[in-house]
Amino acid sequence: MYKYFFHLVFRRMDPERAHHLAFRWIRLVARVPGLRTFVAAVLAPRHRELRTEALGLRLHSPFGLAAGFDKNAVGVDGMAMLGFDHVEIGTVTGEPQPGNPKKRLFRLVADRALINRMGFNNEGSLAVAARLASRTPVFRTVVGVNIGKTKAVPEAEAVGDYVKSAERLAPYADYLVVNVSSPNTPGLRDLQAVDHLRPLLTAVREAADRAAPARRVPLLVKIAPDLADEDVDAVADLAVELGLDGIIATNTTIARAGLGLRSGPAAVQETGGLSGAPLKARSLQVLRRLYARVGDRITLVGVGGIENAEDAWQRILAGATLVQGYSAFVYEGPFWARTLHKGLAARLRTSPYATLADAVGAEVRTTA
Ligand SMILES: Cc1cc2nc3c(=O)[nH]c(=O)nc-3n(C[C@H](O)[C@H](O)[C@H](O)COP(=O)(O)O)c2cc1C
């Protein structure tokens, strides 16, 4: 039914407008007590076998919403109501900024993909921290906070900008993500080079500890699928060296491999990060490589082109303890998380593994 609705209504609408409209509806429903309980009961059922422990947190499931959907933490309960068991808000930057000029989000429907060059449009770390501080959670959801660099801040001062965000946001974060992989902020991805990344992650770790001294906020880094394999290894080694809690693989890609001309040459030529189905193969490859390198020492989060339970299962076998998605939600609609959870529980039951934790990385371990 959603697919008819998508084709009739959303497809004709500008993608960013459609996003805001849909998100407003979700938030509206989540504000009505009886209704939200009903919707959550239908869309966020609990499968005992999907319970997951990761980053020192207890989750109902390994599946959550990737960063970028709720940049300002305005709809965490709405997304939890739809079945996303963790919601990664952001990217939040040190200072508020409008992002790139519109139009900046493009649907490639035939390829089940999106291209975006949003450019971290967000209200800034002060406003988002205030919102999180005053939030009364309705559903028990893990809230990850993803931070990035303010565009106007020179690259030489990037560390200070991240530190500012970390200090403000760490107290409200179940986990904190240093995003150095968005293709839409000039120079950002250069921070993935180990020489830049080491001081950045060290400073953010210290900032988080200062801001939230009572607990150790888990710290993760989110990487691009466009890194060369040796650079993936270098980030993995650095993460182990620094005692980082996790790596999120991957962000969107600047490559256009895997895209036919099905979506029309105009959309394909747009600059920005490509997400959705065409990203699947490379994200999975990066994840496998990371797991082969770090094993169980670091929590891996698989994201990029996950469309269904089978995709999520493949990520788990490749080493992901948590999985996330964004683009497929646009095409699959509000029942997406429910269907994925049901399928994932069934997949586990018919597998040789007693628990999800047993399945994590199993495929990489057997081929090693
Ligand atoms: C419109 C849009 C905006 C995004 N914004 C962010 C962001 O602000 N920070 C971030 O780390 N990732 C961002 N992402 C990347 C997603 O979190 C995810 O890594 C990527 O889309 C791959 O997953 P998917 O194929 O399931 O969409 C964005 C993705 C999309 C489509």
Short mmCIF file of C-alpha atoms and ligand atoms in Angstrom, two decimals:
data_model
loop_
_atom_site.label_atom_id
_atom_site.label_comp_id
_atom_site.label_asym_id
_atom_site.label_seq_id
_atom_site.Cartn_x
_atom_site.Cartn_y
_atom_site.Cartn_z
CA MET A 1 0.00 0.00 0.00
CA TYR A 2 2.86 2.39 0.86
CA LYS A 3 4.30 1.78 -2.59
CA TYR A 4 1.08 3.01 -4.26
CA PHE A 5 1.06 5.98 -1.92
CA PHE A 6 4.72 6.66 -2.68
CA HIS A 7 4.10 6.60 -6.42
CA LEU A 8 0.93 8.68 -6.20
CA VAL A 9 2.02 11.31 -3.70
CA PHE A 10 5.68 11.39 -2.67
CA ARG A 11 7.21 10.67 -6.05
CA ARG A 12 5.67 13.80 -7.53
CA MET A 13 6.93 15.89 -4.66
CA ASP A 14 10.39 17.37 -4.19
CA PRO A 15 12.28 14.72 -2.14
CA GLU A 16 13.29 17.10 0.65
CA ARG A 17 9.74 18.41 0.95
CA ALA A 18 8.43 14.87 1.04
CA HIS A 19 10.92 14.06 3.81
CA HIS A 20 9.78 17.00 5.95
CA LEU A 21 6.12 16.23 5.33
CA ALA A 22 6.46 12.54 6.21
CA PHE A 23 8.59 13.31 9.25
CA ARG A 24 6.05 15.88 10.48
CA TRP A 25 3.29 13.25 10.27
CA ILE A 26 5.39 10.71 12.12
CA ARG A 27 6.06 13.23 14.91
CA LEU A 28 2.41 14.20 15.07
CA VAL A 29 1.30 10.59 15.54
CA ALA A 30 4.01 10.10 18.17
CA ARG A 31 2.52 12.96 20.17
CA VAL A 32 -0.86 11.25 20.67
CA PRO A 33 -0.56 8.85 23.64
CA GLY A 34 -3.06 6.08 22.72
CA LEU A 35 -2.25 6.23 19.04
CA ARG A 36 1.53 6.03 19.43
CA THR A 37 1.23 3.02 21.73
CA PHE A 38 -0.93 1.28 19.14
CA VAL A 39 1.38 2.14 16.24
CA ALA A 40 4.44 1.02 18.20
CA ALA A 41 2.71 -2.24 19.13
CA VAL A 42 2.15 -2.93 15.43
CA LEU A 43 5.41 -1.62 13.99
CA ALA A 44 7.94 -2.21 16.74
CA PRO A 45 7.24 -5.74 17.92
CA ARG A 46 9.85 -7.29 20.16
CA HIS A 47 11.51 -10.48 19.07
CA ARG A 48 13.27 -12.02 22.02
CA GLU A 49 15.97 -13.55 19.83
CA LEU A 50 16.95 -10.16 18.41
CA ARG A 51 17.99 -8.72 21.76
CA THR A 52 21.46 -7.32 21.41
CA GLU A 53 24.18 -6.05 23.66
CA ALA A 54 26.56 -3.58 22.10
CA LEU A 55 28.67 -0.65 23.27
CA GLY A 56 27.71 -1.53 26.84
CA LEU A 57 24.05 -0.93 25.93
CA ARG A 58 21.07 -3.26 25.89
CA LEU A 59 19.00 -3.06 22.72
CA HIS A 60 15.79 -4.77 21.62
CA SER A 61 17.29 -5.34 18.20
CA PRO A 62 20.46 -4.64 16.22
CA PHE A 63 18.61 -2.45 13.70
CA GLY A 64 18.47 1.33 13.86
CA LEU A 65 18.09 4.52 11.87
CA ALA A 66 21.26 5.90 10.29
CA ALA A 67 22.36 9.51 10.74
CA GLY A 68 20.95 12.24 8.55
CA PHE A 69 17.25 11.53 8.87
CA ASP A 70 16.76 13.31 12.19
CA LYS A 71 19.54 15.87 12.09
CA ASN A 72 18.22 17.97 14.98
CA ALA A 73 16.82 15.29 17.30
CA VAL A 74 13.26 16.45 16.79
CA GLY A 75 11.68 13.04 16.19
CA VAL A 76 13.50 10.32 18.12
CA ASP A 77 10.30 8.90 19.64
CA GLY A 78 8.54 9.00 16.28
CA MET A 79 11.25 6.88 14.70
CA ALA A 80 11.34 4.55 17.71
CA MET A 81 7.57 4.16 17.29
CA LEU A 82 8.23 2.93 13.73
CA GLY A 83 10.53 0.22 15.06
CA PHE A 84 14.02 1.69 14.79
CA ASP A 85 15.63 0.44 17.94
CA HIS A 86 18.38 2.99 17.94
CA VAL A 87 18.27 6.40 16.36
CA GLU A 88 21.45 8.18 15.38
CA ILE A 89 20.76 11.89 15.34
CA GLY A 90 22.83 14.45 13.42
CA THR A 91 25.16 15.17 11.90
CA VAL A 92 25.33 18.05 14.37
CA THR A 93 28.04 20.66 13.85
CA GLY A 94 29.61 23.05 16.36
CA GLU A 95 27.71 25.99 14.92
CA PRO A 96 24.29 26.11 13.25
CA GLN A 97 24.40 26.19 9.44
CA PRO A 98 21.90 26.09 6.57
CA GLY A 99 23.65 23.46 4.45
CA ASN A 100 23.99 23.65 0.69
CA PRO A 101 21.55 25.49 -1.57
CA LYS A 102 18.48 23.52 -2.63
CA LYS A 103 17.84 21.36 -4.61
CA ARG A 104 20.18 18.98 -2.80
CA LEU A 105 18.40 15.64 -2.49
CA PHE A 106 17.61 13.43 -5.47
CA ARG A 107 15.74 10.15 -5.82
CA LEU A 108 16.99 7.49 -8.19
CA VAL A 109 13.88 5.40 -7.96
CA ALA A 110 14.78 2.74 -10.51
CA ASP A 111 18.08 2.18 -8.71
CA ARG A 112 16.49 2.28 -5.22
CA ALA A 113 19.04 4.95 -4.39
CA LEU A 114 19.40 8.56 -3.32
CA ILE A 115 21.99 11.21 -4.03
CA ASN A 116 22.32 13.96 -1.44
CA ARG A 117 24.49 16.99 -0.98
CA MET A 118 22.68 18.36 2.04
CA GLY A 119 25.91 19.70 3.56
CA PHE A 120 25.10 19.20 7.25
CA ASN A 121 22.08 21.49 7.47
CA ASN A 122 21.42 21.57 11.21
CA GLU A 123 20.64 23.80 14.16
CA GLY A 124 24.08 23.42 15.75
CA SER A 125 25.29 21.68 18.88
CA LEU A 126 23.98 24.24 21.38
CA ALA A 127 20.37 24.02 20.17
CA VAL A 128 20.43 20.25 19.75
CA ALA A 129 21.95 19.76 23.21
CA ALA A 130 19.20 21.93 24.71
CA ARG A 131 16.57 19.85 22.92
CA LEU A 132 18.05 16.58 24.15
CA ALA A 133 18.35 17.98 27.68
CA SER A 134 14.66 18.84 27.81
CA ARG A 135 13.48 15.64 26.14
CA THR A 136 11.20 13.29 28.06
CA PRO A 137 11.58 9.97 26.26
CA VAL A 138 8.38 8.07 25.49
CA PHE A 139 10.00 4.91 24.15
CA ARG A 140 13.16 3.32 25.44
CA THR A 141 15.48 3.90 22.50
CA VAL A 142 19.21 4.19 22.22
CA VAL A 143 20.15 7.67 20.98
CA GLY A 144 23.43 8.00 19.13
CA VAL A 145 24.80 11.47 18.47
CA ASN A 146 26.76 12.02 15.27
CA ILE A 147 29.01 15.09 15.12
CA GLY A 148 30.78 16.79 12.21
CA LYS A 149 32.66 19.93 11.27
CA THR A 150 31.03 23.31 10.73
CA LYS A 151 31.66 24.28 7.10
CA ALA A 152 32.92 27.80 7.90
CA VAL A 153 35.52 26.51 10.37
CA PRO A 154 38.91 26.13 8.68
CA GLU A 155 40.30 22.62 8.52
CA ALA A 156 43.16 23.62 10.83
CA GLU A 157 40.58 24.36 13.55
CA ALA A 158 38.44 21.29 12.95
CA VAL A 159 39.41 19.62 16.23
CA GLY A 160 38.10 22.56 18.27
CA ASP A 161 34.78 22.46 16.44
CA TYR A 162 34.31 18.74 17.11
CA VAL A 163 35.38 19.20 20.74
CA LYS A 164 32.79 21.94 21.21
CA SER A 165 30.05 19.62 19.96
CA ALA A 166 31.32 16.69 22.01
CA GLU A 167 31.35 18.74 25.21
CA ARG A 168 27.80 19.92 24.63
CA LEU A 169 26.30 16.67 23.40
CA ALA A 170 28.14 13.84 25.17
CA PRO A 171 25.99 14.11 28.33
CA TYR A 172 22.90 13.17 26.27
CA ALA A 173 24.48 10.59 23.98
CA ASP A 174 24.19 6.84 24.47
CA TYR A 175 27.05 6.79 21.99
CA LEU A 176 28.97 9.48 20.13
CA VAL A 177 30.06 9.29 16.49
CA VAL A 178 32.83 11.30 14.88
CA ASN A 179 31.75 11.72 11.29
CA VAL A 180 34.72 12.26 9.01
CA SER A 181 33.15 10.73 5.94
CA SER A 182 30.48 12.97 4.49
CA PRO A 183 31.39 13.96 0.93
CA ASN A 184 29.47 17.24 1.20
CA THR A 185 31.74 19.28 3.48
CA PRO A 186 34.93 20.24 1.63
CA GLY A 187 38.02 18.66 3.17
CA LEU A 188 36.08 16.63 5.76
CA ARG A 189 37.10 13.25 4.45
CA ASP A 190 40.79 14.22 4.64
CA LEU A 191 40.34 13.90 8.40
CA GLN A 192 40.21 10.13 7.87
CA ALA A 193 43.97 10.14 7.31
CA VAL A 194 45.48 8.65 10.44
CA ASP A 195 47.67 11.71 11.09
CA HIS A 196 44.56 13.88 11.33
CA LEU A 197 42.31 11.28 12.87
CA ARG A 198 44.54 10.43 15.84
CA PRO A 199 44.54 13.92 17.43
CA LEU A 200 40.87 14.42 16.53
CA LEU A 201 39.66 11.21 18.17
CA THR A 202 41.93 11.72 21.17
CA ALA A 203 40.56 15.23 21.72
CA VAL A 204 36.94 14.14 21.32
CA ARG A 205 37.50 11.26 23.75
CA GLU A 206 38.87 13.67 26.34
CA ALA A 207 36.04 16.15 25.73
CA ALA A 208 33.41 13.44 26.19
CA ASP A 209 35.06 12.31 29.41
CA ARG A 210 35.15 15.88 30.73
CA ALA A 211 31.51 16.50 29.81
CA ALA A 212 30.14 13.19 31.07
CA PRO A 213 32.52 12.13 33.86
CA ALA A 214 30.08 9.70 35.50
CA ARG A 215 30.13 7.22 32.60
CA ARG A 216 32.30 6.42 29.64
CA VAL A 217 30.33 7.48 26.55
CA PRO A 218 31.12 4.99 23.76
CA LEU A 219 32.98 6.69 20.91
CA LEU A 220 32.77 5.56 17.28
CA VAL A 221 34.09 6.82 13.98
CA LYS A 222 32.10 6.72 10.73
CA ILE A 223 34.08 6.06 7.58
CA ALA A 224 33.58 6.43 3.84
CA PRO A 225 33.25 3.54 1.41
CA ASP A 226 35.65 5.36 -0.91
CA LEU A 227 38.69 4.75 1.30
CA ALA A 228 41.35 2.58 -0.29
CA ASP A 229 41.64 -0.82 1.39
CA GLU A 230 44.97 0.14 3.04
CA ASP A 231 43.31 3.21 4.53
CA VAL A 232 40.47 1.09 5.89
CA ASP A 233 43.13 -1.05 7.57
CA ALA A 234 44.91 2.03 8.91
CA VAL A 235 41.69 3.38 10.48
CA ALA A 236 40.99 -0.06 11.96
CA ASP A 237 44.47 -0.22 13.50
CA LEU A 238 44.15 3.30 14.87
CA ALA A 239 40.77 2.49 16.39
CA VAL A 240 42.30 -0.47 18.22
CA GLU A 241 45.31 1.60 19.30
CA LEU A 242 43.11 4.36 20.72
CA GLY A 243 40.66 1.98 22.39
CA LEU A 244 37.77 3.29 20.30
CA ASP A 245 34.45 1.55 20.89
CA GLY A 246 33.24 1.22 17.33
CA ILE A 247 33.46 1.90 13.62
CA ILE A 248 30.45 2.67 11.43
CA ALA A 249 30.87 1.48 7.86
CA THR A 250 29.87 3.21 5.73
CA ASN A 251 28.73 6.69 4.79
CA THR A 252 27.55 7.53 1.24
CA THR A 253 29.86 7.18 -1.77
CA ILE A 254 31.06 9.62 -4.38
CA ALA A 255 31.48 6.69 -6.79
CA ARG A 256 28.72 5.99 -9.26
CA ALA A 257 29.49 2.31 -9.82
CA GLY A 258 26.48 0.04 -9.83
CA LEU A 259 24.24 2.77 -11.17
CA GLY A 260 22.57 2.05 -14.47
CA LEU A 261 21.07 4.80 -16.51
CA ARG A 262 17.77 3.45 -15.22
CA SER A 263 17.24 6.54 -13.11
CA GLY A 264 17.98 8.86 -16.01
CA PRO A 265 21.30 10.53 -16.76
CA ALA A 266 20.30 13.86 -15.15
CA ALA A 267 19.92 12.48 -11.65
CA VAL A 268 22.99 10.28 -11.95
CA GLN A 269 25.13 13.32 -12.80
CA GLU A 270 24.22 15.20 -9.62
CA THR A 271 27.15 15.66 -7.25
CA GLY A 272 26.87 14.39 -3.70
CA GLY A 273 26.82 11.14 -1.79
CA LEU A 274 25.12 8.11 -3.28
CA SER A 275 23.23 5.82 -0.90
CA GLY A 276 20.89 2.87 -1.17
CA ALA A 277 21.13 -0.32 -3.22
CA PRO A 278 24.19 0.61 -5.36
CA LEU A 279 26.23 1.10 -2.17
CA LYS A 280 25.49 -2.38 -0.84
CA ALA A 281 28.43 -4.31 -2.27
CA ARG A 282 31.18 -1.85 -1.26
CA SER A 283 29.79 -1.25 2.23
CA LEU A 284 29.72 -4.99 2.83
CA GLN A 285 33.27 -5.32 1.51
CA VAL A 286 34.56 -2.59 3.84
CA LEU A 287 32.79 -4.19 6.80
CA ARG A 288 34.31 -7.61 6.06
CA ARG A 289 37.74 -6.08 5.81
CA LEU A 290 37.30 -4.29 9.11
CA TYR A 291 36.13 -7.43 10.88
CA ALA A 292 39.03 -9.43 9.49
CA ARG A 293 41.32 -6.78 10.98
CA VAL A 294 39.73 -6.00 14.35
CA GLY A 295 37.61 -9.09 15.10
CA ASP A 296 35.64 -8.74 18.30
CA ARG A 297 37.87 -6.03 19.76
CA ILE A 298 35.71 -3.25 18.36
CA THR A 299 31.97 -3.03 17.71
CA LEU A 300 31.22 -2.72 14.01
CA VAL A 301 28.08 -1.04 12.70
CA GLY A 302 27.05 -2.00 9.16
CA VAL A 303 25.24 0.57 7.04
CA GLY A 304 24.89 1.23 3.33
CA GLY A 305 22.34 -0.34 1.02
CA ILE A 306 20.57 -2.45 3.61
CA GLU A 307 17.09 -3.03 2.19
CA ASN A 308 15.80 -6.17 3.86
CA ALA A 309 16.40 -8.87 6.45
CA GLU A 310 18.76 -10.79 4.19
CA ASP A 311 20.97 -7.71 3.78
CA ALA A 312 21.00 -7.16 7.54
CA TRP A 313 21.85 -10.84 8.09
CA GLN A 314 24.74 -10.65 5.60
CA ARG A 315 26.15 -7.67 7.53
CA ILE A 316 25.90 -9.56 10.79
CA LEU A 317 27.70 -12.57 9.31
CA ALA A 318 30.32 -10.13 7.97
CA GLY A 319 30.99 -8.74 11.44
CA ALA A 320 28.36 -6.13 12.27
CA THR A 321 26.88 -6.19 15.76
CA LEU A 322 24.56 -3.32 14.84
CA VAL A 323 23.05 -2.43 11.46
CA GLN A 324 21.47 0.77 10.25
CA GLY A 325 19.55 2.05 7.26
CA TYR A 326 18.15 5.20 5.75
CA SER A 327 17.52 5.16 1.97
CA ALA A 328 15.40 2.02 1.86
CA PHE A 329 13.02 3.61 4.37
CA VAL A 330 12.11 6.15 1.69
CA TYR A 331 11.13 3.37 -0.71
CA GLU A 332 9.76 0.80 1.72
CA GLY A 333 7.82 3.04 4.09
CA PRO A 334 6.60 2.70 7.67
CA PHE A 335 6.43 -1.11 7.74
CA TRP A 336 10.07 -1.43 6.83
CA ALA A 337 11.53 -2.02 10.29
CA ARG A 338 8.73 -4.44 11.18
CA THR A 339 9.28 -6.53 8.05
CA LEU A 340 13.03 -6.49 8.53
CA HIS A 341 12.78 -7.55 12.17
CA LYS A 342 10.40 -10.38 11.36
CA GLY A 343 12.66 -11.62 8.58
CA LEU A 344 15.80 -11.32 10.67
CA ALA A 345 14.30 -13.30 13.55
CA ALA A 346 13.22 -16.01 11.09
CA ARG A 347 16.67 -16.01 9.47
CA LEU A 348 18.35 -16.54 12.84
CA ARG A 349 15.97 -19.35 13.77
CA THR A 350 16.81 -21.31 10.60
CA SER A 351 20.54 -20.65 10.93
CA PRO A 352 23.09 -22.81 12.76
CA TYR A 353 23.60 -20.04 15.36
CA ALA A 354 21.91 -20.04 18.73
CA THR A 355 22.13 -16.27 19.17
CA LEU A 356 22.74 -13.20 17.05
CA ALA A 357 26.00 -12.67 18.91
CA ASP A 358 27.19 -16.10 17.70
CA ALA A 359 26.45 -15.09 14.11
CA VAL A 360 28.47 -11.86 14.24
CA GLY A 361 31.43 -12.27 11.92
CA ALA A 362 30.86 -16.01 11.50
CA GLU A 363 31.36 -15.88 7.75
CA VAL A 364 34.65 -13.99 8.02
CA ARG A 365 35.93 -16.32 10.76
CA THR A 366 35.30 -19.42 8.67
CA THR A 367 37.04 -18.01 5.60
CA ALA A 368 40.02 -16.68 7.58
C1 LIG B 1 19.62 12.54 2.76
C2 LIG B 1 20.73 11.92 3.52
C3 LIG B 1 21.39 12.65 4.49
C4 LIG B 1 22.42 12.07 5.23
N1 LIG B 1 23.02 12.79 6.20
C5 LIG B 1 24.00 12.22 6.95
C6 LIG B 1 24.59 12.93 8.01
O1 LIG B 1 24.23 14.07 8.30
N2 LIG B 1 25.58 12.31 8.71
C7 LIG B 1 26.00 11.04 8.43
O2 LIG B 1 26.89 10.53 9.11
N3 LIG B 1 25.42 10.33 7.44
C8 LIG B 1 24.44 10.89 6.70
N4 LIG B 1 23.86 10.17 5.69
C9 LIG B 1 24.39 8.83 5.38
C10 LIG B 1 23.57 7.71 6.07
O3 LIG B 1 23.65 7.82 7.45
C11 LIG B 1 24.09 6.34 5.62
O4 LIG B 1 25.42 6.18 6.06
C12 LIG B 1 24.07 6.17 4.10
O5 LIG B 1 22.92 6.77 3.55
C13 LIG B 1 24.10 4.71 3.69
O6 LIG B 1 22.97 4.02 4.18
P1 LIG B 1 21.66 3.71 3.28
O7 LIG B 1 22.16 3.13 1.99
O8 LIG B 1 20.83 2.80 4.10
O9 LIG B 1 21.00 5.03 3.06
C14 LIG B 1 22.81 10.73 4.96
C15 LIG B 1 22.15 10.00 3.98
C16 LIG B 1 21.12 10.57 3.27
C17 LIG B 1 20.42 9.75 2.22
#
